[in-house]
Tab-separated table of C-alpha atoms in Angstrom:
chain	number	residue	atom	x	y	z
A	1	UNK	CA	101.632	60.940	122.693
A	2	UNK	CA	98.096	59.858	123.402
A	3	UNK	CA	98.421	56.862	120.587
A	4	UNK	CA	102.062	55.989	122.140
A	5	UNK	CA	100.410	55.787	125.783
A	6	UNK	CA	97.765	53.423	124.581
A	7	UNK	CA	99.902	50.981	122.794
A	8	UNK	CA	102.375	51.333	126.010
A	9	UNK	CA	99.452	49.742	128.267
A	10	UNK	CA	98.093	46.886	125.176
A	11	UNK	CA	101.823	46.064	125.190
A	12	UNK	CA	102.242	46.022	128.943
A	13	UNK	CA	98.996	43.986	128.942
A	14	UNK	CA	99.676	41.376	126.520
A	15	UNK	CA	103.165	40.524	127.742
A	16	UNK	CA	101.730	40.210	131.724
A	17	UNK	CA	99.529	37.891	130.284
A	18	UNK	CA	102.251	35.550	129.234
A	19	UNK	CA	102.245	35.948	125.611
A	20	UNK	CA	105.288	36.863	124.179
A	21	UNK	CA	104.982	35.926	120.812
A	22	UNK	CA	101.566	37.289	120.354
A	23	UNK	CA	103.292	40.595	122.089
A	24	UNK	CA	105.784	40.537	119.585
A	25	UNK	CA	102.860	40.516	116.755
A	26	UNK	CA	100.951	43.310	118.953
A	27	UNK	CA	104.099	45.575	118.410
A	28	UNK	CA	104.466	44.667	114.891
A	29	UNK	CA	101.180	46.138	114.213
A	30	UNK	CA	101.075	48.981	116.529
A	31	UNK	CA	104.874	50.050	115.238
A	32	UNK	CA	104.961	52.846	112.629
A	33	UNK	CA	101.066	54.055	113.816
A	34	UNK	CA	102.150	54.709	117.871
A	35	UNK	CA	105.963	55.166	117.967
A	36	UNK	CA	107.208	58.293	116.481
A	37	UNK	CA	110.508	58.670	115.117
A	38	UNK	CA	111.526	60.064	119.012
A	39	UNK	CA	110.288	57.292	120.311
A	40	UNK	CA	113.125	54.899	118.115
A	41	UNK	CA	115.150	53.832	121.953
A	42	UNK	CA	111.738	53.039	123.254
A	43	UNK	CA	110.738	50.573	120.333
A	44	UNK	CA	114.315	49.029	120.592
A	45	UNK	CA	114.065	48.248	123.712
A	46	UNK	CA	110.370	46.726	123.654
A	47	UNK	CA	111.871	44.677	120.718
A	48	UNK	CA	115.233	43.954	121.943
A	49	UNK	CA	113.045	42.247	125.229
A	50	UNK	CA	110.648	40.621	123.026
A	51	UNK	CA	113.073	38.854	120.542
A	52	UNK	CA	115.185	37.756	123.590
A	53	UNK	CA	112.514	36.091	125.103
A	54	UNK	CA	111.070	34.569	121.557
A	55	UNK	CA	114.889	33.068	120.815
A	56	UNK	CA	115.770	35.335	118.716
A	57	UNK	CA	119.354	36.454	120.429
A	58	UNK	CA	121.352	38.252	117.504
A	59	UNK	CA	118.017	40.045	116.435
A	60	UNK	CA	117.362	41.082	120.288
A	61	UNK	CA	121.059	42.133	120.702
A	62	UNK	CA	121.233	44.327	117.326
A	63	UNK	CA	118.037	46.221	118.248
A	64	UNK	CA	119.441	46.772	122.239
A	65	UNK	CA	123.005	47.919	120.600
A	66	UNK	CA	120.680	50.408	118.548
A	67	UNK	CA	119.311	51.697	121.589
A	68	UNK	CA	121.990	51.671	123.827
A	69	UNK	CA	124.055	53.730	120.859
A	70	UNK	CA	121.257	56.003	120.824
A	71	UNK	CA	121.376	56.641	124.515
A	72	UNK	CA	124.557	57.826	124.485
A	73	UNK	CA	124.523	60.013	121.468
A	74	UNK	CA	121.375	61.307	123.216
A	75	UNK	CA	123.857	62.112	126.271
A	76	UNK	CA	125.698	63.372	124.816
A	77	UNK	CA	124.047	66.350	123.846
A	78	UNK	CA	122.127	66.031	127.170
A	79	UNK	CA	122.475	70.039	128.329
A	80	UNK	CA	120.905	71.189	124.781
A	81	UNK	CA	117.968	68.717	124.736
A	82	UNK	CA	117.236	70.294	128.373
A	83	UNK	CA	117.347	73.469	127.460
A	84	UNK	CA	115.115	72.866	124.460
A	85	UNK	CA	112.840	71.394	127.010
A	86	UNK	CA	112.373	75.031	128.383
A	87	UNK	CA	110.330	75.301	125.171
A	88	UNK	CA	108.587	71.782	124.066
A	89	UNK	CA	107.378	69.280	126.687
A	90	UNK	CA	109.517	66.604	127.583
A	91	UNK	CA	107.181	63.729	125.645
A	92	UNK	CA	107.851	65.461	122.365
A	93	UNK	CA	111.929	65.328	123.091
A	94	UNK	CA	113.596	62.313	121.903
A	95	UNK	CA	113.904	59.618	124.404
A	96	UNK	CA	116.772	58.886	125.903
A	97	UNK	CA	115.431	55.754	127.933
A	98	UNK	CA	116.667	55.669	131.695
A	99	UNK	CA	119.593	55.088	133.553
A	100	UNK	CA	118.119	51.633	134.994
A	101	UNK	CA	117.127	51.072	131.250
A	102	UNK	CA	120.948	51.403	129.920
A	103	UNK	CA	121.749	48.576	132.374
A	104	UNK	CA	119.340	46.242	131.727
A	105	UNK	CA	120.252	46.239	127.760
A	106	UNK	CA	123.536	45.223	128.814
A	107	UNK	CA	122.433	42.509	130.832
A	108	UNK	CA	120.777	41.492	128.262
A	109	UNK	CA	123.062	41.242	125.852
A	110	UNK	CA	125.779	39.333	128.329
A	111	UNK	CA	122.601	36.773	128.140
A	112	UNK	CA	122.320	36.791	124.705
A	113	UNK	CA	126.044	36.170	123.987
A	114	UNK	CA	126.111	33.240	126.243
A	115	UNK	CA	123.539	31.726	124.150
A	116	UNK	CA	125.459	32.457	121.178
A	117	UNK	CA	128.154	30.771	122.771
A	118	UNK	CA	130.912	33.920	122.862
A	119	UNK	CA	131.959	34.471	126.349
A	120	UNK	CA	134.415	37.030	126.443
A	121	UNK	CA	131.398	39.091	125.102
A	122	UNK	CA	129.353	37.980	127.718
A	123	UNK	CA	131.926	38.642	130.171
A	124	UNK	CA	132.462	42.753	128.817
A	125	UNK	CA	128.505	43.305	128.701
A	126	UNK	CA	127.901	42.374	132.324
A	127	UNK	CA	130.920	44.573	133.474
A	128	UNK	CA	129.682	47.274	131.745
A	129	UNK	CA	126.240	46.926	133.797
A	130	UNK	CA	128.352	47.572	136.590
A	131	UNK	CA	130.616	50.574	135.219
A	132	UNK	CA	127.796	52.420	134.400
A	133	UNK	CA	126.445	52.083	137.758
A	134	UNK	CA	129.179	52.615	139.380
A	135	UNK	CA	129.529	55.622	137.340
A	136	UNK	CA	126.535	57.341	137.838
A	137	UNK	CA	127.085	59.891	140.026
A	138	UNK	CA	130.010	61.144	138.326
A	139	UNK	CA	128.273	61.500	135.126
A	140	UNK	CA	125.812	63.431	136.555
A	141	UNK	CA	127.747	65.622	138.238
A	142	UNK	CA	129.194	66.910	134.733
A	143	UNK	CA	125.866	67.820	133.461
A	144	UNK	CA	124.832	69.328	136.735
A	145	UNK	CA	127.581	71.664	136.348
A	146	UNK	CA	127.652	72.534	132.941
A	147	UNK	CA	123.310	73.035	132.943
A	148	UNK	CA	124.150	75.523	135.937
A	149	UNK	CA	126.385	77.590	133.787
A	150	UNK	CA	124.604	77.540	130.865
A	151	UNK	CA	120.932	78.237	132.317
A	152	UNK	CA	120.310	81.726	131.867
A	153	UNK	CA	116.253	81.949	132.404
A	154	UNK	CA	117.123	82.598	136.348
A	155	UNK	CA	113.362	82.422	137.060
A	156	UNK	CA	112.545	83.070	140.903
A	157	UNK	CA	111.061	79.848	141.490
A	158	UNK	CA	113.944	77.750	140.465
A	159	UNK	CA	115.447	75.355	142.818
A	160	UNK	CA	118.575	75.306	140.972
A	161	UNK	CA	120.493	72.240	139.097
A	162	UNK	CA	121.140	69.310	141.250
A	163	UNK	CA	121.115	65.983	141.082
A	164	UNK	CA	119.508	62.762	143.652
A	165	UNK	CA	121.447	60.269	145.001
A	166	UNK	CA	121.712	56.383	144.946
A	167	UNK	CA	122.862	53.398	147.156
A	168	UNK	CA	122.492	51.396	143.374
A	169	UNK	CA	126.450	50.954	142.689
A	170	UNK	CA	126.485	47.963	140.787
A	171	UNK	CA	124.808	45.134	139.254
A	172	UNK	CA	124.630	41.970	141.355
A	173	UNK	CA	123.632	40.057	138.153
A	174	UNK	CA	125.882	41.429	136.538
A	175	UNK	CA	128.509	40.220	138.888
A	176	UNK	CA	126.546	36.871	139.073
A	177	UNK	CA	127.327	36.200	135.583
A	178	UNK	CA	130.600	37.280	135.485
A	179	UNK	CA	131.504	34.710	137.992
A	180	UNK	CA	129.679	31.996	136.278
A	181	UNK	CA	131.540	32.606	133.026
A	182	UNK	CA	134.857	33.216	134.839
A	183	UNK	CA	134.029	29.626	136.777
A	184	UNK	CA	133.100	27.747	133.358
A	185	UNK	CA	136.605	28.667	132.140
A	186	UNK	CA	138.674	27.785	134.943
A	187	UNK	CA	139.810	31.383	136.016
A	188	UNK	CA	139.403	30.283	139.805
A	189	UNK	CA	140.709	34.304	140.973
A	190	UNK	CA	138.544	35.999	139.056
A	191	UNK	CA	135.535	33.621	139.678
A	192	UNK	CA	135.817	33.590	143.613
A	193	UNK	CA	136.612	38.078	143.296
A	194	UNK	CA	132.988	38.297	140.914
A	195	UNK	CA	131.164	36.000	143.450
A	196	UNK	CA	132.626	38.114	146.194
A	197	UNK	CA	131.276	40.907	144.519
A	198	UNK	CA	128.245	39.549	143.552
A	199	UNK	CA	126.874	39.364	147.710
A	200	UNK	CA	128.393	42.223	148.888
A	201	UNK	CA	126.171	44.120	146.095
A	202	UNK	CA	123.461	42.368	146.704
A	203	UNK	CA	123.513	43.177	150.730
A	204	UNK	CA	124.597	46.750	149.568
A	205	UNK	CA	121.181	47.026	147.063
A	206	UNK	CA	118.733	44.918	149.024
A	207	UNK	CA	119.832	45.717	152.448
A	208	UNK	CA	116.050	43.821	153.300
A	209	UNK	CA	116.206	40.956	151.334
A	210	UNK	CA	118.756	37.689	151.716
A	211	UNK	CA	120.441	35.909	149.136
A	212	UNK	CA	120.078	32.100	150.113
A	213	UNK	CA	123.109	30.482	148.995
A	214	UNK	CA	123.199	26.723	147.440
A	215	UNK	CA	124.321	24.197	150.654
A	216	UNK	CA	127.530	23.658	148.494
A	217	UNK	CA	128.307	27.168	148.183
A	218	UNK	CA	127.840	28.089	151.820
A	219	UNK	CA	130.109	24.861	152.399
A	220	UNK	CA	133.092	26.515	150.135
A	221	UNK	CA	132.621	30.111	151.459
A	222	UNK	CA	132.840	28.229	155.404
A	223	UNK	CA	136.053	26.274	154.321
A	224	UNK	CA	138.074	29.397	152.802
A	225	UNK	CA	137.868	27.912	149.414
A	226	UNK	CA	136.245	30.983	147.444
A	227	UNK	CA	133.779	30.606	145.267
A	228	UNK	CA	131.811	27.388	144.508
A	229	UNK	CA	132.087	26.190	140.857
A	230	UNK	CA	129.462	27.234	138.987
A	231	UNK	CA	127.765	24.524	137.022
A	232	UNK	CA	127.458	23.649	132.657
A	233	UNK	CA	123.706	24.891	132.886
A	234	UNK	CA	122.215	28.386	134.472
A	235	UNK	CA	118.583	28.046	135.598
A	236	UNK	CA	116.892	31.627	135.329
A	237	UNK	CA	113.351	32.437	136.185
A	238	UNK	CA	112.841	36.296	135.394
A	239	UNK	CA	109.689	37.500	137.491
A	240	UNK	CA	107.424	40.632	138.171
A	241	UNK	CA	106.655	43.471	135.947
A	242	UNK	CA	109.372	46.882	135.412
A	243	UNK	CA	107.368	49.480	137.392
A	244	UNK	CA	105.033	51.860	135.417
A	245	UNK	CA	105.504	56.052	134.753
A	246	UNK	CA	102.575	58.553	136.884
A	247	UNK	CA	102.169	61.825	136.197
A	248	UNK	CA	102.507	63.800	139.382
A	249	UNK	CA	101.006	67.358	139.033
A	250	UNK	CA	100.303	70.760	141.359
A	251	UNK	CA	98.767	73.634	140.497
A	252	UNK	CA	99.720	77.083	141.974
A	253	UNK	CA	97.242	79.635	141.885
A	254	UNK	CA	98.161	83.491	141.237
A	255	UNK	CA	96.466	85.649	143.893
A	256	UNK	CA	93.780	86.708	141.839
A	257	UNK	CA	93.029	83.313	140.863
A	258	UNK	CA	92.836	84.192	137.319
A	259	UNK	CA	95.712	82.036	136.165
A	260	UNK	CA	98.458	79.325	137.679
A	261	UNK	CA	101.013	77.695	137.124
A	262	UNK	CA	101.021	73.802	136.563
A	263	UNK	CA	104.080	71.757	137.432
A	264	UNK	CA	103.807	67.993	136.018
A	265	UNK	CA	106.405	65.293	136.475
A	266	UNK	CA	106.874	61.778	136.413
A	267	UNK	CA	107.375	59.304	139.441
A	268	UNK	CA	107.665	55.509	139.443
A	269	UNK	CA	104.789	53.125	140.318
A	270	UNK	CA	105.675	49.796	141.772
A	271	UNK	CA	103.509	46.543	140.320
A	272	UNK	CA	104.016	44.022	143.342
A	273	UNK	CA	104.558	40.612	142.494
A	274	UNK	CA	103.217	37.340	143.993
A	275	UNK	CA	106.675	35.141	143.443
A	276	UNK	CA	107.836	34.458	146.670
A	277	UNK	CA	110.644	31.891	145.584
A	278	UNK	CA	111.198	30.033	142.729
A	279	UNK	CA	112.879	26.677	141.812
A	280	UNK	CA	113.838	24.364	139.315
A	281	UNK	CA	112.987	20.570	138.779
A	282	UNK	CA	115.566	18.076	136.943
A	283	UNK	CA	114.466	15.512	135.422
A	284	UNK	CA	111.556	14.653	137.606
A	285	UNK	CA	114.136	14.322	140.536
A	286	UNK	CA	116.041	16.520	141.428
A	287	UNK	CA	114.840	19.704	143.192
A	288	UNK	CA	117.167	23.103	143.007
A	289	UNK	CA	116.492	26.088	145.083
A	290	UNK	CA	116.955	29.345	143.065
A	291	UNK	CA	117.275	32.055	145.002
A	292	UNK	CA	116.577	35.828	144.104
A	293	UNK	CA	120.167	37.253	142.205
A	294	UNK	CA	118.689	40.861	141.262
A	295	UNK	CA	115.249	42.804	141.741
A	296	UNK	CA	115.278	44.881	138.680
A	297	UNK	CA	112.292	46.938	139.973
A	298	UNK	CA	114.014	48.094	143.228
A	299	UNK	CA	116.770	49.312	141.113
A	300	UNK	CA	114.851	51.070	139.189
A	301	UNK	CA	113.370	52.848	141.689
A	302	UNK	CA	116.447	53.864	143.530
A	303	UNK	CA	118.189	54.947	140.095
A	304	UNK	CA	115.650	56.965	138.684
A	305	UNK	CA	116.361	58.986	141.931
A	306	UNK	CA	119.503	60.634	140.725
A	307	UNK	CA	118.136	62.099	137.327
A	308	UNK	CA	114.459	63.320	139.258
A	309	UNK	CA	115.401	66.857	140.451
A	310	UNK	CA	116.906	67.638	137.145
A	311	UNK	CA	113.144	66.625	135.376
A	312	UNK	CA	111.789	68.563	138.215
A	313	UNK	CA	113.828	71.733	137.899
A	314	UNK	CA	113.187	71.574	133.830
A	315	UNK	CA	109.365	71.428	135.172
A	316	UNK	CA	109.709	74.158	136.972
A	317	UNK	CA	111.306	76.736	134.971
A	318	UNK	CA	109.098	75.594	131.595
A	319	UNK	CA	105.763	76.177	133.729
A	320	UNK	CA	106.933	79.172	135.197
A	321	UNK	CA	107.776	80.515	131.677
A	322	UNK	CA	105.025	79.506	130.134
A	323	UNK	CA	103.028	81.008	132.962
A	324	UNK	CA	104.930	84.731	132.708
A	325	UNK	CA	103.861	84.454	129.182
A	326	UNK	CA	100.077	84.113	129.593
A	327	UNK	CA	99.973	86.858	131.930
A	328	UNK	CA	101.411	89.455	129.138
A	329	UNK	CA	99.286	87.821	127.374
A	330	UNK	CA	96.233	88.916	128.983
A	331	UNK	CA	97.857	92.604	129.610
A	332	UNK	CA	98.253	92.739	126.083
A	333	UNK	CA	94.475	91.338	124.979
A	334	UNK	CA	92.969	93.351	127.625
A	335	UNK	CA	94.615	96.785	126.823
A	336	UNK	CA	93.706	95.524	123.188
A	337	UNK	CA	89.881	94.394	123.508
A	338	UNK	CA	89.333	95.131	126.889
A	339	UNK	CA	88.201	92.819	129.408
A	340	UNK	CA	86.992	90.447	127.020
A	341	UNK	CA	89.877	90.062	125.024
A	342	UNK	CA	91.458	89.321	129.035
A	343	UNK	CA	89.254	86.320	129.843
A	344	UNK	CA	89.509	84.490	125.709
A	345	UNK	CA	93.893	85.161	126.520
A	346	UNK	CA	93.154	83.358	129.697
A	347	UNK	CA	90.795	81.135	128.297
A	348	UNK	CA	93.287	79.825	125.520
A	349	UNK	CA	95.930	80.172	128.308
A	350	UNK	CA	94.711	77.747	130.594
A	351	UNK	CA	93.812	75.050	127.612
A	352	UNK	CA	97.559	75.473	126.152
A	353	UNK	CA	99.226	75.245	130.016
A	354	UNK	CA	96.800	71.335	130.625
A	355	UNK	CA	97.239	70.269	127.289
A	356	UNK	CA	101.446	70.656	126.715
A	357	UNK	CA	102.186	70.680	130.490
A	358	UNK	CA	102.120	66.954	130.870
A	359	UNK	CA	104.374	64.463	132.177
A	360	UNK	CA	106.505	62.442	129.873
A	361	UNK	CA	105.342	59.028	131.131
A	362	UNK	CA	107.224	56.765	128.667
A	363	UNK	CA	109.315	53.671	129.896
A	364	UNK	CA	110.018	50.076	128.885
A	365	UNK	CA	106.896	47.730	129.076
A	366	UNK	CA	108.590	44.756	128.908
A	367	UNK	CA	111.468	45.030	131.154
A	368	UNK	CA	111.162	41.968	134.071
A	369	UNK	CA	111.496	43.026	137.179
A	370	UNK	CA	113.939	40.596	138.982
A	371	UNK	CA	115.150	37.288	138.248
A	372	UNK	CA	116.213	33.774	140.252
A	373	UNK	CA	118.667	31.500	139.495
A	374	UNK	CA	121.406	28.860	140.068
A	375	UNK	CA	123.343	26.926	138.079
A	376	UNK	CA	123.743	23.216	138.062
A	377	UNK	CA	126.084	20.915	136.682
A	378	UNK	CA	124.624	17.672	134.346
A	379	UNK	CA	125.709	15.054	132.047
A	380	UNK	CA	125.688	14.856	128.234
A	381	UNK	CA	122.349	14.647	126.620
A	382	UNK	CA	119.244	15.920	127.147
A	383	UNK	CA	117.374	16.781	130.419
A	384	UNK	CA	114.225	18.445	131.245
A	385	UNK	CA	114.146	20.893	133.443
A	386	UNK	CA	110.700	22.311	134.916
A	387	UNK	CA	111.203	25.855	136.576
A	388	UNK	CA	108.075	26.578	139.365
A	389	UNK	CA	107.143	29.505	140.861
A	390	UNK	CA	105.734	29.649	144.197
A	391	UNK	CA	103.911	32.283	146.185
A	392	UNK	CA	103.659	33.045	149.857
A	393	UNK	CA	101.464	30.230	150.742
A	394	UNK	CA	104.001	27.888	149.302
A	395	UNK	CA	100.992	27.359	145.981
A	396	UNK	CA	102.735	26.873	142.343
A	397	UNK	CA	101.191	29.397	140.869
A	398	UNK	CA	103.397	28.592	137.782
A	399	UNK	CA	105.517	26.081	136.130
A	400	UNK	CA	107.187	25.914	132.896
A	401	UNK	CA	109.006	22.904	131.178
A	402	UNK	CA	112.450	23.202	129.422
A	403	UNK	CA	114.676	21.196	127.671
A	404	UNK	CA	118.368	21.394	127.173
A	405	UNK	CA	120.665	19.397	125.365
A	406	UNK	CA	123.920	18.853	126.910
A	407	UNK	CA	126.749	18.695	124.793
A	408	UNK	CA	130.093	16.708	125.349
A	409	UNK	CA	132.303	19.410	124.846
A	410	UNK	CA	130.608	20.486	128.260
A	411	UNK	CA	129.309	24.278	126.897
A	412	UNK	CA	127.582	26.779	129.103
A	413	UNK	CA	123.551	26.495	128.424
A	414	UNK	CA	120.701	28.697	129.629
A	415	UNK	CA	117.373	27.457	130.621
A	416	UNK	CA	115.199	29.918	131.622
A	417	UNK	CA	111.735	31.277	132.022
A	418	UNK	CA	109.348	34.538	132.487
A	419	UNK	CA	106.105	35.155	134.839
A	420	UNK	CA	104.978	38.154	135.055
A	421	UNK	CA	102.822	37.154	138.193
């Protein structure tokens, strides 16, 4: 784990920097040496981002259909890779990414179709964003119920199987795209019910934050005529950083302070970001305000939530089993060598309990942690398109040129950018 944890910050480090194709090389090299065969979903996902962001959409979307059909398989034998974890630390377990994680693959890959120009595969993607949000609770519910039945290690200091909660129902991007593909092919219903959807999810997730709607759009919402058309070109600026894993720990001494029992677990640590708003320039002329659609980061955050208290629990029990063991342990070297034999047991005790008693701390590096956008509607040919990002002092703090190439037949086109800042 040690080599995996140290290519998880170089990776981390290189793409904050801004340097996605030399991040791409980076994970090349680092591969086969710091990603076991456990860690497969994990190097997926890093490559899935990386290829997406390099232009590479079929080769990002194969490797995040790799991972995402390795999730599930992985969930589907969730209660006996839980109850192995009774045995093994979580961090040699395969992983199975996180719930936030399974989203953002298909987000993704409703991006990635749209640049390969299928729709209706767009369209299914960013609906299932939502489903499995939306589903959530409900699938953890079922494995809730069947660990309690099939736990039989009933150790005293076991809070029992249970599972966090959420206000994370669906994905506003998710939603967001949805309508803009809907809009692009003239299915005015199901545009204006996805754009509904799209605020009332965003108000639902980010009860503290605003979505500020285009002037046109407010107009249509004001005049009862649904949803405002979305435009032939969708600006995206994806910001911030996917927060970071941190090993929480506690120790519990016994009363004789001999030994004690070490719980470790993982929480989430937020990277704050300096974007304050973003916006796109056409052209040299035209200014467009895009406005925050989803913060990734805050999702995350909420999400991992639900699955917490069944890590904790799986803490709990392990450590506690592993701590009923060293103390026959030391019965049985003491009555053996005497009191000597007692302190080596508790010696070798206390290095096995801080060396495999760790939290599993591994999580998608590259994963952006919101994105802005808008979509705009312009002419045959081609335009350039300069995408800023501004702080809270109103200071550019960066800008990005694009260029897209309109096409008479009027197709859907993605310009878009990443800061990390």
């Amino acid at each position: 784990m040690t080599n995996l944890m140290e290519a998880q910050n170089q990776l981390r480090a290189s793409f904050t920097s801004g340097d996605i194709a030399g991040s791409q090389q980076l994970l090349d090299q680092l591969g086969a040496r710091a990603y076991r065969t456990q860690d497969q979903v994990l190097l997926n996902l890093e490559l899935g981002t990386l290829h997406y962001f390099n232009g590479n959409h079929a080769e990002s979307k194969a490797y995040f259909i790799s991972a995402e059909e390795e999730i599930d398989r992985l969930f589907g034998i969730s209660v006996e890779r839980n109850l192995r974890a009774f045995l093994v630390n979580d961090g040699e377990l395969e992983y199975q990414g996180e719930d936030y994680e399974d989203v953002m693959i298909n987000l993704f890959n409703a991006l990635s179709a749209i640049h390969l120009g299928d729709l209706e595969a767009a369209t299914v993607e960013a609906r299932r964003a939502s489903f499995k949000l939306e589903n959530l609770s409900i699938r953890y519910d079922g494995l809730v119920e069947t660990l309690s039945r099939s736990d039989t290690t009933s150790t005293d200091t076991s809070p029992g199987w249970g599972r966090g909660s959420t206000n994370i129902q669906a994905s506003p991007f998710g939603h967001f795209l949805s309508y803009v593909i809907f809009s692009r092919q003239g299915r005015e219903d199901n545009a204006r019910i996805e754009f509904d959807r799209f605020q009332r999810t965003f108000s639902r997730n980010f009860p503290g934050q605003r979505f500020i709607e285009s002037s046109r759009g407010t107009t249509a919402a004001v005049q009862g005529r649904g949803a405002p058309e979305a435009g032939n070109v969708l600006l995206l600026g994806f910001g911030g950083q996917a927060p970071s894993k941190v090993s929480n720990e506690l120790r519990i001494y016994s009363n004789d302070l001999r030994t004690y029992i070490k719980y470790a677990v993982p929480s989430l640590r937020q990277h704050p970001t300096s974007i304050q708003r973003v916006e796109a320039v056409i052209n040299g002329t035209q200014t467009v305000s895009m406005p925050l659609l989803d913060d990734f980061a805050t999702t995350a955050e909420s999400v991992f939530q639900v699955r917490r208290p069944i890590i904790i629990t799986r803490a709990i029990i392990r450590s506690t089993l592993k701590h009923v063991a060293n103390r026959a342990g030391q019965r049985a070297a003491a009555s053996e060598f005497g009191e000597g034999g007692r302190i080596l047991a508790r010696l070798v005790g206390t290095i096995a309990t801080e060396l495999t008693e760790v939290a599993d701390l591994r999580s998608w590096q590259t994963m952006p942690g919101r994105v802005h956008g808008q979509t705009v509607h312009l002419p045959p040919g081609t335009h350039e398109i300069k995408i800023r990002y501004f702080d809270r002092t109103n200071r550019i703090i960066h800008e990005l040129v694009q260029h897209v190439d309109i096409s008479p037949d009027n197709k859907l086109q993605i310009a878009e950018t990443f800061f990390p800042g």
